[in-house]
CSV table of C-alpha atoms in Angstrom, one decimal:
chain,number,residue,atom,x,y,z
A,49,UNK,CA,41.7,130.3,54.8
A,50,UNK,CA,44.9,130.8,52.9
A,51,UNK,CA,47.5,133.1,54.6
A,52,UNK,CA,49.4,135.3,52.2
A,53,UNK,CA,53.2,134.9,52.4
A,54,UNK,CA,55.0,138.2,52.1
A,55,UNK,CA,58.6,138.6,51.1
A,56,UNK,CA,60.7,141.6,51.9
A,57,UNK,CA,61.1,143.9,48.9
A,58,UNK,CA,64.7,144.6,47.8
A,59,UNK,CA,65.2,147.5,45.4
A,60,UNK,CA,67.1,146.2,42.4
A,61,UNK,CA,69.1,149.4,42.4
A,62,UNK,CA,70.2,148.9,46.0
A,63,UNK,CA,73.8,147.9,45.1
A,64,UNK,CA,74.3,150.9,42.8
A,65,UNK,CA,72.7,153.1,45.4
A,66,UNK,CA,75.3,152.1,47.9
A,67,UNK,CA,78.1,152.6,45.3
A,68,UNK,CA,76.8,156.1,44.6
A,69,UNK,CA,76.9,156.9,48.4
A,70,UNK,CA,80.3,155.3,48.9
A,71,UNK,CA,82.0,155.4,45.5
A,72,UNK,CA,85.1,153.2,45.1
A,73,UNK,CA,88.5,154.8,45.7
A,74,UNK,CA,91.2,153.6,43.3
A,75,UNK,CA,94.8,154.6,43.8
A,76,UNK,CA,97.6,153.8,41.2
A,77,UNK,CA,100.8,154.0,43.2
A,78,UNK,CA,104.1,154.0,41.4
A,79,UNK,CA,106.2,155.3,44.3
A,80,UNK,CA,106.0,152.7,47.1
A,81,UNK,CA,107.5,149.7,45.2
A,82,UNK,CA,110.7,149.9,43.1
A,83,UNK,CA,109.7,147.1,40.6
A,84,UNK,CA,105.9,147.2,40.3
A,85,UNK,CA,102.8,149.4,40.4
A,86,UNK,CA,100.4,149.1,43.3
A,87,UNK,CA,96.7,149.2,42.3
A,88,UNK,CA,94.8,149.9,45.5
A,89,UNK,CA,91.0,149.6,45.6
A,90,UNK,CA,88.6,150.5,48.5
A,91,UNK,CA,84.9,149.9,47.7
A,92,UNK,CA,81.6,148.9,49.1
A,93,UNK,CA,81.5,145.1,49.2
A,94,UNK,CA,79.2,142.9,47.0
A,95,UNK,CA,79.3,139.3,45.8
A,96,UNK,CA,81.6,139.0,42.7
A,97,UNK,CA,83.5,142.3,43.2
A,98,UNK,CA,86.9,140.6,43.5
A,99,UNK,CA,86.3,138.9,40.1
A,100,UNK,CA,85.3,142.2,38.6
A,101,UNK,CA,88.6,143.8,39.7
A,102,UNK,CA,90.8,140.9,38.6
A,103,UNK,CA,88.9,140.7,35.2
A,104,UNK,CA,89.7,144.3,34.5
A,105,UNK,CA,93.4,143.9,35.1
A,106,UNK,CA,93.6,140.5,33.3
A,107,UNK,CA,91.9,141.9,30.2
A,108,UNK,CA,94.7,144.4,30.0
A,109,UNK,CA,97.3,141.6,30.0
A,110,UNK,CA,98.8,142.9,33.2
A,111,UNK,CA,100.8,140.6,35.4
A,112,UNK,CA,99.6,140.3,39.0
A,113,UNK,CA,102.6,139.1,41.1
A,114,UNK,CA,100.9,139.7,44.5
A,115,UNK,CA,97.6,140.5,45.9
A,116,UNK,CA,96.2,141.1,49.4
A,117,UNK,CA,92.4,141.1,49.8
A,118,UNK,CA,90.1,141.8,52.7
A,119,UNK,CA,86.3,142.1,52.6
A,120,UNK,CA,85.0,141.4,56.1
A,121,UNK,CA,82.0,143.5,56.8
A,122,UNK,CA,80.5,145.8,54.2
A,123,UNK,CA,83.8,147.0,52.8
A,124,UNK,CA,86.2,145.6,50.2
A,125,UNK,CA,89.9,146.5,50.2
A,126,UNK,CA,92.5,145.1,47.8
A,127,UNK,CA,96.0,145.7,46.8
A,128,UNK,CA,97.4,144.4,43.5
A,129,UNK,CA,101.1,144.4,42.6
A,130,UNK,CA,101.1,144.6,38.8
A,131,UNK,CA,103.5,145.1,35.9
A,132,UNK,CA,103.1,144.9,32.1
A,133,UNK,CA,104.1,141.8,30.2
A,134,UNK,CA,107.8,143.0,30.1
A,135,UNK,CA,107.9,143.5,33.9
A,136,UNK,CA,107.7,147.3,33.8
A,137,UNK,CA,105.6,149.6,35.9
A,138,UNK,CA,102.5,151.2,34.4
A,139,UNK,CA,103.4,154.7,33.2
A,140,UNK,CA,101.0,155.2,30.3
A,141,UNK,CA,98.6,157.9,31.5
A,142,UNK,CA,95.7,156.7,29.3
A,143,UNK,CA,96.1,153.2,30.7
A,144,UNK,CA,96.2,154.5,34.3
A,145,UNK,CA,93.1,156.6,33.6
A,146,UNK,CA,91.3,153.6,32.1
A,147,UNK,CA,92.1,151.4,35.2
A,148,UNK,CA,90.9,154.1,37.6
A,149,UNK,CA,87.6,154.4,35.7
A,150,UNK,CA,87.1,150.7,35.0
A,151,UNK,CA,87.6,149.6,38.6
A,152,UNK,CA,84.8,152.0,39.8
A,153,UNK,CA,81.3,150.6,38.9
A,154,UNK,CA,79.7,154.0,39.0
A,155,UNK,CA,82.0,155.3,36.3
A,156,UNK,CA,81.9,152.4,33.9
A,157,UNK,CA,79.0,153.6,31.8
A,158,UNK,CA,80.7,156.9,31.1
A,159,UNK,CA,83.9,155.1,30.4
A,160,UNK,CA,82.2,152.8,27.8
A,161,UNK,CA,81.0,155.9,26.0
A,162,UNK,CA,84.4,157.6,26.3
A,163,UNK,CA,86.3,154.8,24.5
A,164,UNK,CA,83.4,153.9,22.1
A,165,UNK,CA,84.9,154.3,18.6
A,166,UNK,CA,88.2,155.6,19.8
A,167,UNK,CA,91.6,154.2,18.8
A,168,UNK,CA,92.0,152.8,22.3
A,169,UNK,CA,88.9,150.6,22.1
A,170,UNK,CA,91.0,147.7,20.7
A,171,UNK,CA,93.6,148.0,23.4
A,172,UNK,CA,91.5,148.7,26.5
A,173,UNK,CA,87.9,147.4,26.2
A,174,UNK,CA,86.6,144.0,27.6
A,175,UNK,CA,87.4,141.1,25.3
A,176,UNK,CA,85.0,138.7,23.6
A,177,UNK,CA,82.0,140.5,25.0
A,178,UNK,CA,79.4,141.5,22.5
A,179,UNK,CA,75.9,142.8,22.4
A,180,UNK,CA,76.0,142.9,18.6
A,181,UNK,CA,76.4,139.2,17.7
A,182,UNK,CA,74.5,136.0,17.8
A,183,UNK,CA,76.3,133.7,20.3
A,184,UNK,CA,76.9,130.0,19.7
A,185,UNK,CA,78.0,127.9,22.7
A,186,UNK,CA,79.0,124.2,22.4
A,187,UNK,CA,80.2,121.6,24.8
A,188,UNK,CA,81.0,117.9,24.0
A,189,UNK,CA,83.6,115.3,23.5
A,190,UNK,CA,86.8,116.6,22.0
A,191,UNK,CA,88.0,115.2,18.7
A,192,UNK,CA,90.3,116.2,15.8
A,193,UNK,CA,88.5,118.4,13.3
A,194,UNK,CA,85.5,119.4,15.4
A,195,UNK,CA,86.0,123.2,15.2
A,196,UNK,CA,86.8,122.9,11.5
A,197,UNK,CA,83.6,121.0,10.8
A,198,UNK,CA,81.5,123.5,12.8
A,199,UNK,CA,83.2,126.4,11.0
A,200,UNK,CA,82.4,124.8,7.6
A,201,UNK,CA,78.7,124.4,8.5
A,202,UNK,CA,78.5,128.0,9.6
A,203,UNK,CA,80.2,129.1,6.3
A,204,UNK,CA,77.8,127.0,4.3
A,205,UNK,CA,74.8,128.6,6.1
A,206,UNK,CA,76.3,132.0,5.2
A,207,UNK,CA,77.3,132.9,8.8
A,208,UNK,CA,80.3,135.0,9.4
A,209,UNK,CA,82.4,134.2,12.5
A,210,UNK,CA,83.5,137.5,14.1
A,211,UNK,CA,85.5,135.8,16.9
A,212,UNK,CA,85.8,132.5,18.7
A,213,UNK,CA,87.3,131.0,21.8
A,214,UNK,CA,87.6,127.4,22.7
A,215,UNK,CA,89.2,125.3,25.4
A,216,UNK,CA,89.8,121.5,25.7
A,217,UNK,CA,90.4,119.7,29.0
A,218,UNK,CA,90.8,116.0,29.4
A,219,UNK,CA,88.5,114.7,26.7
A,220,UNK,CA,86.0,117.5,26.9
A,221,UNK,CA,85.7,120.6,24.7
A,222,UNK,CA,83.9,124.0,25.1
A,223,UNK,CA,83.7,126.8,22.5
A,224,UNK,CA,82.0,130.1,22.0
A,225,UNK,CA,81.5,131.6,18.5
A,226,UNK,CA,80.3,135.2,18.0
A,227,UNK,CA,78.4,135.0,14.7
A,228,UNK,CA,77.0,137.6,12.2
A,229,UNK,CA,74.6,137.1,9.3
A,230,UNK,CA,76.8,136.9,6.3
A,231,UNK,CA,74.1,138.1,4.0
A,232,UNK,CA,72.5,141.0,5.8
A,233,UNK,CA,75.3,141.9,8.1
A,234,UNK,CA,74.5,142.1,11.8
A,235,UNK,CA,73.2,139.5,14.3
A,236,UNK,CA,70.9,136.6,13.2
A,237,UNK,CA,67.5,137.2,14.7
A,238,UNK,CA,65.1,135.1,12.6
A,239,UNK,CA,63.9,132.2,14.9
A,240,UNK,CA,63.6,129.8,12.0
A,241,UNK,CA,67.1,130.5,10.8
A,242,UNK,CA,68.5,130.2,14.3
A,243,UNK,CA,66.7,126.8,14.7
A,244,UNK,CA,68.1,125.6,11.3
A,245,UNK,CA,71.7,126.5,12.3
A,246,UNK,CA,71.4,124.9,15.7
A,247,UNK,CA,70.0,121.7,14.2
A,248,UNK,CA,72.9,121.5,11.6
A,249,UNK,CA,75.5,122.1,14.3
A,250,UNK,CA,73.9,119.5,16.6
A,251,UNK,CA,74.3,117.0,13.9
A,252,UNK,CA,78.0,117.8,13.6
A,253,UNK,CA,78.6,117.5,17.4
A,254,UNK,CA,76.5,114.4,17.7
A,255,UNK,CA,78.2,112.6,14.8
A,256,UNK,CA,81.0,111.1,16.8
A,257,UNK,CA,79.3,110.9,20.2
A,258,UNK,CA,78.5,107.6,21.8
A,259,UNK,CA,74.9,107.2,22.9
A,260,UNK,CA,74.2,109.0,26.2
A,261,UNK,CA,77.4,111.1,26.1
A,262,UNK,CA,77.0,114.7,27.3
A,263,UNK,CA,76.8,117.4,24.6
A,264,UNK,CA,75.2,120.7,24.2
A,265,UNK,CA,74.7,123.2,21.3
A,266,UNK,CA,72.9,126.6,22.1
A,267,UNK,CA,72.4,129.7,20.0
A,268,UNK,CA,71.3,133.0,21.7
A,269,UNK,CA,70.5,136.4,20.2
A,270,UNK,CA,72.5,139.5,21.1
A,271,UNK,CA,71.9,140.9,24.6
A,272,UNK,CA,73.3,143.5,26.9
A,273,UNK,CA,75.7,142.5,29.7
A,274,UNK,CA,76.8,139.2,28.3
A,275,UNK,CA,79.2,137.2,30.5
A,276,UNK,CA,82.9,137.6,29.9
A,277,UNK,CA,83.9,134.9,27.4
A,278,UNK,CA,86.6,133.2,29.4
A,279,UNK,CA,84.5,133.2,32.5
A,280,UNK,CA,81.7,131.7,30.4
A,281,UNK,CA,84.1,128.9,29.2
A,282,UNK,CA,84.7,128.0,32.8
A,283,UNK,CA,81.0,127.9,33.4
A,284,UNK,CA,80.4,125.7,30.4
A,285,UNK,CA,83.1,123.2,31.3
A,286,UNK,CA,81.9,123.2,34.9
A,287,UNK,CA,78.4,122.4,33.7
A,288,UNK,CA,79.9,119.7,31.5
A,289,UNK,CA,81.6,118.2,34.7
A,290,UNK,CA,85.1,118.1,33.1
A,291,UNK,CA,86.5,118.5,36.7
A,292,UNK,CA,85.5,114.9,37.6
A,293,UNK,CA,88.8,113.5,36.3
A,294,UNK,CA,91.0,116.1,38.2
A,295,UNK,CA,93.1,114.8,41.0
A,296,UNK,CA,96.3,116.0,42.7
A,297,UNK,CA,99.4,114.3,41.3
A,298,UNK,CA,99.6,111.7,44.1
A,299,UNK,CA,103.2,112.6,45.2
A,300,UNK,CA,104.0,112.9,48.8
A,301,UNK,CA,104.0,116.7,48.5
A,302,UNK,CA,100.2,116.4,48.2
A,303,UNK,CA,99.6,115.3,51.8
A,304,UNK,CA,97.1,112.5,51.4
A,305,UNK,CA,97.0,112.8,47.6
A,306,UNK,CA,93.4,113.9,47.6
A,307,UNK,CA,93.9,117.6,48.0
A,308,UNK,CA,93.5,117.8,51.8
A,309,UNK,CA,96.0,118.5,54.6
A,310,UNK,CA,99.3,120.3,54.4
A,311,UNK,CA,101.7,120.0,51.5
A,312,UNK,CA,104.8,121.4,50.0
A,313,UNK,CA,105.8,121.2,46.3
A,314,UNK,CA,108.5,118.6,45.8
A,315,UNK,CA,111.4,119.7,43.6
A,316,UNK,CA,110.5,119.0,39.9
A,317,UNK,CA,106.8,118.5,40.6
A,318,UNK,CA,104.7,120.8,38.3
A,319,UNK,CA,101.3,119.5,39.3
A,320,UNK,CA,98.7,121.7,40.9
A,321,UNK,CA,97.9,121.0,44.6
A,322,UNK,CA,94.9,122.1,46.7
A,323,UNK,CA,94.3,121.8,50.4
A,324,UNK,CA,91.2,122.8,52.4
A,325,UNK,CA,91.3,123.2,56.1
A,326,UNK,CA,88.8,124.5,58.7
A,327,UNK,CA,89.5,127.5,60.9
A,328,UNK,CA,86.6,127.0,63.3
A,329,UNK,CA,87.5,129.8,65.7
A,330,UNK,CA,86.9,132.4,62.9
A,331,UNK,CA,84.3,130.4,61.0
A,332,UNK,CA,86.4,130.2,57.8
A,333,UNK,CA,87.4,127.4,55.4
A,334,UNK,CA,91.0,128.0,54.4
A,335,UNK,CA,91.8,127.0,50.8
A,336,UNK,CA,95.4,126.8,49.6
A,337,UNK,CA,96.2,126.4,45.9
A,338,UNK,CA,99.8,125.9,44.8
A,339,UNK,CA,100.7,125.5,41.2
A,340,UNK,CA,103.1,126.6,38.5
A,341,UNK,CA,102.7,130.3,37.9
A,342,UNK,CA,101.2,131.6,34.6
A,343,UNK,CA,99.2,134.5,33.2
A,344,UNK,CA,95.5,134.7,34.2
A,345,UNK,CA,95.9,132.2,37.0
A,346,UNK,CA,94.2,134.4,39.6
A,347,UNK,CA,91.3,135.2,37.3
A,348,UNK,CA,90.8,131.4,36.7
A,349,UNK,CA,90.6,130.5,40.4
A,350,UNK,CA,88.5,133.4,41.4
A,351,UNK,CA,86.1,132.6,38.6
A,352,UNK,CA,85.5,129.2,40.1
A,353,UNK,CA,85.1,130.4,43.7
A,354,UNK,CA,82.6,133.1,42.6
A,355,UNK,CA,80.5,130.8,40.3
A,356,UNK,CA,80.4,128.1,43.0
A,357,UNK,CA,78.9,130.8,45.3
A,358,UNK,CA,81.8,131.1,47.7
A,359,UNK,CA,82.7,134.4,49.3
A,360,UNK,CA,86.4,135.4,49.7
A,361,UNK,CA,86.8,137.3,53.0
A,362,UNK,CA,90.6,137.4,53.0
A,363,UNK,CA,93.2,136.3,50.5
A,364,UNK,CA,96.9,136.4,49.9
A,365,UNK,CA,98.3,135.6,46.5
A,366,UNK,CA,102.0,135.6,45.6
A,367,UNK,CA,104.5,134.1,43.1
A,368,UNK,CA,108.0,132.9,43.9
A,369,UNK,CA,110.0,132.0,40.8
A,370,UNK,CA,108.0,129.5,38.8
A,371,UNK,CA,105.5,128.8,41.6
A,372,UNK,CA,102.3,130.6,42.6
A,373,UNK,CA,100.7,130.4,46.1
A,374,UNK,CA,97.1,131.3,46.7
A,375,UNK,CA,95.4,131.3,50.1
A,376,UNK,CA,91.7,132.1,50.4
A,377,UNK,CA,89.6,132.4,53.6
A,378,UNK,CA,86.1,131.6,52.4
A,379,UNK,CA,82.6,130.7,53.4
A,380,UNK,CA,79.7,129.7,51.2
A,381,UNK,CA,77.4,132.6,50.3
A,382,UNK,CA,74.8,131.3,52.8
A,383,UNK,CA,77.5,131.7,55.6
A,384,UNK,CA,78.4,128.0,55.9
A,385,UNK,CA,81.9,126.6,55.8
A,386,UNK,CA,83.0,123.5,53.8
A,387,UNK,CA,82.4,120.9,56.5
A,388,UNK,CA,81.6,117.8,54.4
A,389,UNK,CA,84.2,115.7,52.6
A,390,UNK,CA,82.0,115.7,49.5
A,391,UNK,CA,82.0,119.6,49.3
A,392,UNK,CA,85.8,119.7,49.9
A,393,UNK,CA,86.5,117.1,47.2
A,394,UNK,CA,84.3,118.9,44.6
A,395,UNK,CA,85.9,122.3,45.3
A,396,UNK,CA,89.4,120.7,45.1
A,397,UNK,CA,88.6,119.1,41.8
A,398,UNK,CA,87.0,122.3,40.4
A,399,UNK,CA,90.0,124.4,41.4
A,400,UNK,CA,92.4,121.9,39.8
A,401,UNK,CA,90.4,122.0,36.6
A,402,UNK,CA,90.5,125.8,36.7
A,403,UNK,CA,94.3,125.7,36.8
A,404,UNK,CA,94.6,123.0,34.1
A,405,UNK,CA,92.1,124.2,31.5
A,406,UNK,CA,94.1,127.1,30.2
A,407,UNK,CA,97.7,125.8,30.4
A,408,UNK,CA,98.8,122.7,28.6
A,409,UNK,CA,102.0,122.2,30.5
A,410,UNK,CA,100.2,121.7,33.8
A,411,UNK,CA,98.2,118.6,33.0
A,412,UNK,CA,99.6,115.6,31.2
A,413,UNK,CA,96.2,114.9,29.6
A,414,UNK,CA,95.1,116.6,26.4
A,415,UNK,CA,94.5,120.3,27.2
A,416,UNK,CA,94.7,123.4,25.1
A,417,UNK,CA,93.1,126.7,24.3
A,418,UNK,CA,92.2,128.6,21.1
A,419,UNK,CA,91.2,132.1,20.3
A,420,UNK,CA,90.3,133.7,17.0
A,421,UNK,CA,89.2,137.2,16.0
A,422,UNK,CA,88.3,138.2,12.4
A,423,UNK,CA,90.5,140.9,11.1
A,424,UNK,CA,87.4,142.5,9.6
A,425,UNK,CA,85.7,142.8,13.0
């Protein structure tokens, strides 16, 4: 006789239910610090909430000079020290209102309606996120002329590129095109046409690939809640395993040169360094990332930790001159720490890749980024 196995039922609205009972508290403080604005967030905790917060601030081109994070138990508390690109405090009331609303999950739907069609939509909304376009994703070997050839094929097939983002890292490339039907205007929904476009683009990507080399071309129709484009680029390059070539620079400042143990940046060294240590008494793995400071650095590292299913319980992030220091106290989502050398090595490589992908001055290998938005969009 078969015995039925029962699984506990978890209401899919549970997270939002908790948020409605304990709504996030967001405080924009311009009084405490002389040279920056403090953005303080207290909220019910959930996986990925840190990335959500950082993503909101990053999309506004705000500079995060320091951050203190704590999420032990069921509550998340964070303090961000932020300025605008010129190093000024945030004084624009409409910007402050947007941040207060955007950092609170229960208010986001209302906020989206509020800025829909307004003059502020171009300045404040999420970037490269669309439920109105067909999305083309590609990964493969980087080579001169690749994006140009793909764009030419799309133009020949009467597809209009509304916007595009692309990264290259080492010899790998990843790009996302947001495409409209150039004839009928709007997303491309005909399955046969989608298959034709995908086939033509696969031929372009495959043309210069050696047999057995990794490559991928994928078209998807419009859908609600699409992943943030730059986070998606991290995911695409991670799936393409671009991180396999990443190593610390090998200088004595790296400890053992493999990203483990203590380290200090040697003068003149611009390489990124990662160390992972075990804090057994508290049950944490402690991850230290030291690199040249740059915009969106925090977003890039938190993307990797979140997508690799690590939970950040405490963190401290700061920049001193040209250098940025990030310290994370983490566990895997299943509660385990990083005990094996294989796990530590993979996380080290992935964090180094996250630092390198966006900024060409960090890594001596080929590495660049590209972004395009049609003026008619």
